[in-house]
GROMACS .gro file of C-alpha atoms in nm:
model
  156
    1MET     CA    1   5.162  10.397  11.509
    2ALA     CA    2   5.486  10.216  11.581
    3ALA     CA    3   5.779  10.265  11.347
    4THR     CA    4   5.864   9.981  11.115
    5TYR     CA    5   6.234   9.940  11.061
    6MET     CA    6   6.333   9.832  10.714
    7THR     CA    7   6.617   9.825  10.470
    8GLU     CA    8   6.631  10.052  10.169
    9GLU     CA    9   6.557   9.743   9.956
   10GLY     CA   10   6.247   9.661  10.164
   11TYR     CA   11   6.127  10.022  10.139
   12LYS     CA   12   6.173  10.016   9.761
   13LYS     CA   13   5.982   9.684   9.727
   14LEU     CA   14   5.694   9.819   9.933
   15SER     CA   15   5.682  10.139   9.725
   16GLU     CA   16   5.677   9.931   9.405
   17GLU     CA   17   5.394   9.714   9.540
   18ILE     CA   18   5.184  10.023   9.619
   19THR     CA   19   5.250  10.164   9.271
   20TYR     CA   20   5.148   9.830   9.112
   21LEU     CA   21   4.828   9.811   9.315
   22GLU     CA   22   4.737  10.171   9.228
   23THR     CA   23   4.830  10.166   8.858
   24VAL     CA   24   4.744   9.808   8.757
   25LYS     CA   25   4.506   9.645   9.005
   26ARG     CA   26   4.289   9.952   9.075
   27PRO     CA   27   4.209  10.013   8.704
   28GLU     CA   28   4.142   9.637   8.655
   29ILE     CA   29   3.882   9.638   8.931
   30SER     CA   30   3.727   9.961   8.798
   31ARG     CA   31   3.689   9.791   8.459
   32GLN     CA   32   3.526   9.487   8.623
   33ILE     CA   33   3.279   9.713   8.803
   34ALA     CA   34   3.197   9.901   8.481
   35GLU     CA   35   3.147   9.574   8.290
   36ALA     CA   36   2.922   9.434   8.562
   37ARG     CA   37   2.726   9.761   8.576
   38ASP     CA   38   2.668   9.740   8.199
   39LYS     CA   39   2.499   9.403   8.245
   40GLY     CA   40   2.194   9.566   8.398
   41ASP     CA   41   2.010   9.519   8.727
   42LEU     CA   42   2.265   9.573   9.006
   43SER     CA   43   2.041   9.433   9.281
   44GLU     CA   44   2.089   9.076   9.154
   45ASN     CA   45   2.432   9.112   8.998
   46ALA     CA   46   2.683   8.891   9.180
   47GLU     CA   47   2.968   9.003   8.954
   48TYR     CA   48   2.906   9.365   9.052
   49ASP     CA   49   2.895   9.277   9.423
   50ALA     CA   50   3.217   9.074   9.395
   51ALA     CA   51   3.396   9.353   9.208
   52LYS     CA   52   3.284   9.614   9.461
   53GLU     CA   53   3.406   9.392   9.747
   54ALA     CA   54   3.740   9.337   9.570
   55GLN     CA   55   3.766   9.714   9.528
   56GLY     CA   56   3.709   9.769   9.901
   57LEU     CA   57   3.971   9.508   9.994
   58LEU     CA   58   4.222   9.657   9.750
   59GLU     CA   59   4.173  10.010   9.884
   60MET     CA   60   4.213   9.879  10.239
   61LYS     CA   61   4.539   9.702  10.145
   62ILE     CA   62   4.674  10.014   9.971
   63ALA     CA   63   4.593  10.224  10.279
   64GLN     CA   64   4.763   9.970  10.511
   65LEU     CA   65   5.078   9.958  10.297
   66LYS     CA   66   5.089  10.339  10.280
   67ASP     CA   67   5.064  10.350  10.660
   68VAL     CA   68   5.359  10.111  10.690
   69LEU     CA   69   5.558  10.321  10.444
   70ALA     CA   70   5.468  10.643  10.628
   71GLY     CA   71   5.598  10.496  10.955
   72ALA     CA   72   5.906  10.338  10.799
   73ARG     CA   73   6.245  10.406  10.948
   74LEU     CA   74   6.532  10.316  10.719
   75ILE     CA   75   6.820  10.127  10.876
   76ASP     CA   76   7.165  10.270  10.814
   77GLU     CA   77   7.337   9.952  10.708
   78SER     CA   78   7.681  10.115  10.742
   79LYS     CA   79   7.632  10.133  11.119
   80LEU     CA   80   7.572   9.760  11.163
   81ASN     CA   81   7.817   9.563  11.374
   82THR     CA   82   7.850   9.211  11.504
   83ASP     CA   83   7.934   9.276  11.870
   84SER     CA   84   7.585   9.165  11.965
   85ILE     CA   85   7.280   9.053  11.768
   86GLN     CA   86   7.080   9.333  11.607
   87ILE     CA   87   6.846   9.375  11.314
   88LEU     CA   88   7.001   9.274  10.978
   89ASN     CA   89   7.259   9.047  11.139
   90LYS     CA   90   7.299   8.691  11.015
   91VAL     CA   91   7.292   8.467  11.318
   92LYS     CA   92   7.405   8.107  11.340
   93ILE     CA   93   7.250   7.929  11.638
   94ARG     CA   94   7.261   7.574  11.770
   95ASN     CA   95   6.962   7.404  11.929
   96THR     CA   96   7.118   7.262  12.246
   97LYS     CA   97   6.867   6.974  12.262
   98ASN     CA   98   6.924   6.819  11.918
   99ASN     CA   99   7.246   7.002  11.811
  100GLN     CA  100   7.071   7.124  11.495
  101ILE     CA  101   7.238   7.436  11.358
  102MET     CA  102   7.022   7.705  11.199
  103GLN     CA  103   7.107   8.034  11.034
  104TYR     CA  104   6.872   8.330  11.018
  105THR     CA  105   6.888   8.693  10.921
  106LEU     CA  106   6.691   8.916  11.157
  107VAL     CA  107   6.475   9.158  10.959
  108SER     CA  108   6.171   9.381  11.003
  109GLU     CA  109   5.827   9.226  11.013
  110THR     CA  110   5.753   9.343  10.656
  111GLU     CA  111   6.065   9.174  10.517
  112ALA     CA  112   6.037   8.839  10.698
  113ASN     CA  113   6.047   8.533  10.473
  114LEU     CA  114   6.122   8.198  10.634
  115LYS     CA  115   6.204   8.033  10.299
  116GLU     CA  116   6.488   8.284  10.260
  117GLY     CA  117   6.597   8.237  10.622
  118LYS     CA  118   6.473   8.583  10.722
  119ILE     CA  119   6.288   8.601  11.054
  120ALA     CA  120   6.125   8.909  11.202
  121VAL     CA  121   6.282   9.072  11.506
  122ASN     CA  122   5.938   9.075  11.672
  123THR     CA  123   5.899   8.693  11.667
  124PRO     CA  124   5.977   8.504  11.989
  125ILE     CA  125   6.311   8.378  11.850
  126GLY     CA  126   6.398   8.721  11.707
  127LYS     CA  127   6.321   8.898  12.035
  128GLY     CA  128   6.510   8.634  12.233
  129LEU     CA  129   6.824   8.671  12.023
  130LEU     CA  130   6.845   9.053  12.012
  131GLY     CA  131   7.139   9.183  12.212
  132LYS     CA  132   7.299   8.840  12.263
  133LYS     CA  133   7.666   8.773  12.190
  134VAL     CA  134   7.861   8.478  12.046
  135GLY     CA  135   7.877   8.205  12.309
  136ASP     CA  136   7.558   8.315  12.486
  137VAL     CA  137   7.305   8.044  12.563
  138VAL     CA  138   6.947   8.170  12.554
  139GLU     CA  139   6.616   8.011  12.650
  140ILE     CA  140   6.330   8.124  12.429
  141THR     CA  141   5.964   8.051  12.490
  142VAL     CA  142   5.795   7.948  12.165
  143PRO     CA  143   5.439   7.819  12.112
  144SER     CA  144   5.558   7.457  12.152
  145GLY     CA  145   5.746   7.524  12.479
  146VAL     CA  146   6.092   7.647  12.575
  147MET     CA  147   6.388   7.606  12.338
  148THR     CA  148   6.751   7.663  12.427
  149PHE     CA  149   6.993   7.800  12.169
  150GLU     CA  150   7.364   7.876  12.173
  151VAL     CA  151   7.477   8.171  11.960
  152ILE     CA  152   7.760   8.038  11.739
  153ASP     CA  153   7.820   8.327  11.499
  154ILE     CA  154   7.704   8.679  11.418
  155SER     CA  155   7.777   8.830  11.078
  156ILE     CA  156   7.650   9.098  10.840
   0.00000   0.00000   0.00000
């Protein structure tokens, strides 16, 4: 399994989510199964089937999150620099076609959140920007075609 790079904050959030799923959601589903079982004939009990399916999905999600956590590599934020674009840098780029300026923070896949301006380093734009320096012009192939960006600023 490939390592997932994440910040200490991302690691903590993931740990908290696993704890919530195990201590709150798992007992809730167990109660639903017990209540459905108490209603009698399980062969025609849709509530029981739904609860058992929910239990299976929950256990699968817990296992996936634990796998991510097990493969997590924490990023030493004190070693970050702005010489060239790397994970956890804030990057200001200009679309050379329409002059639109965008700012993103490059993060791990598990911490990506476009509403917060956080894009994953494994996305086409993230991959295309890694290693670039201020002033570089980069062509990035995205699903809609090729986009050209100029790197305006790199910060932490």
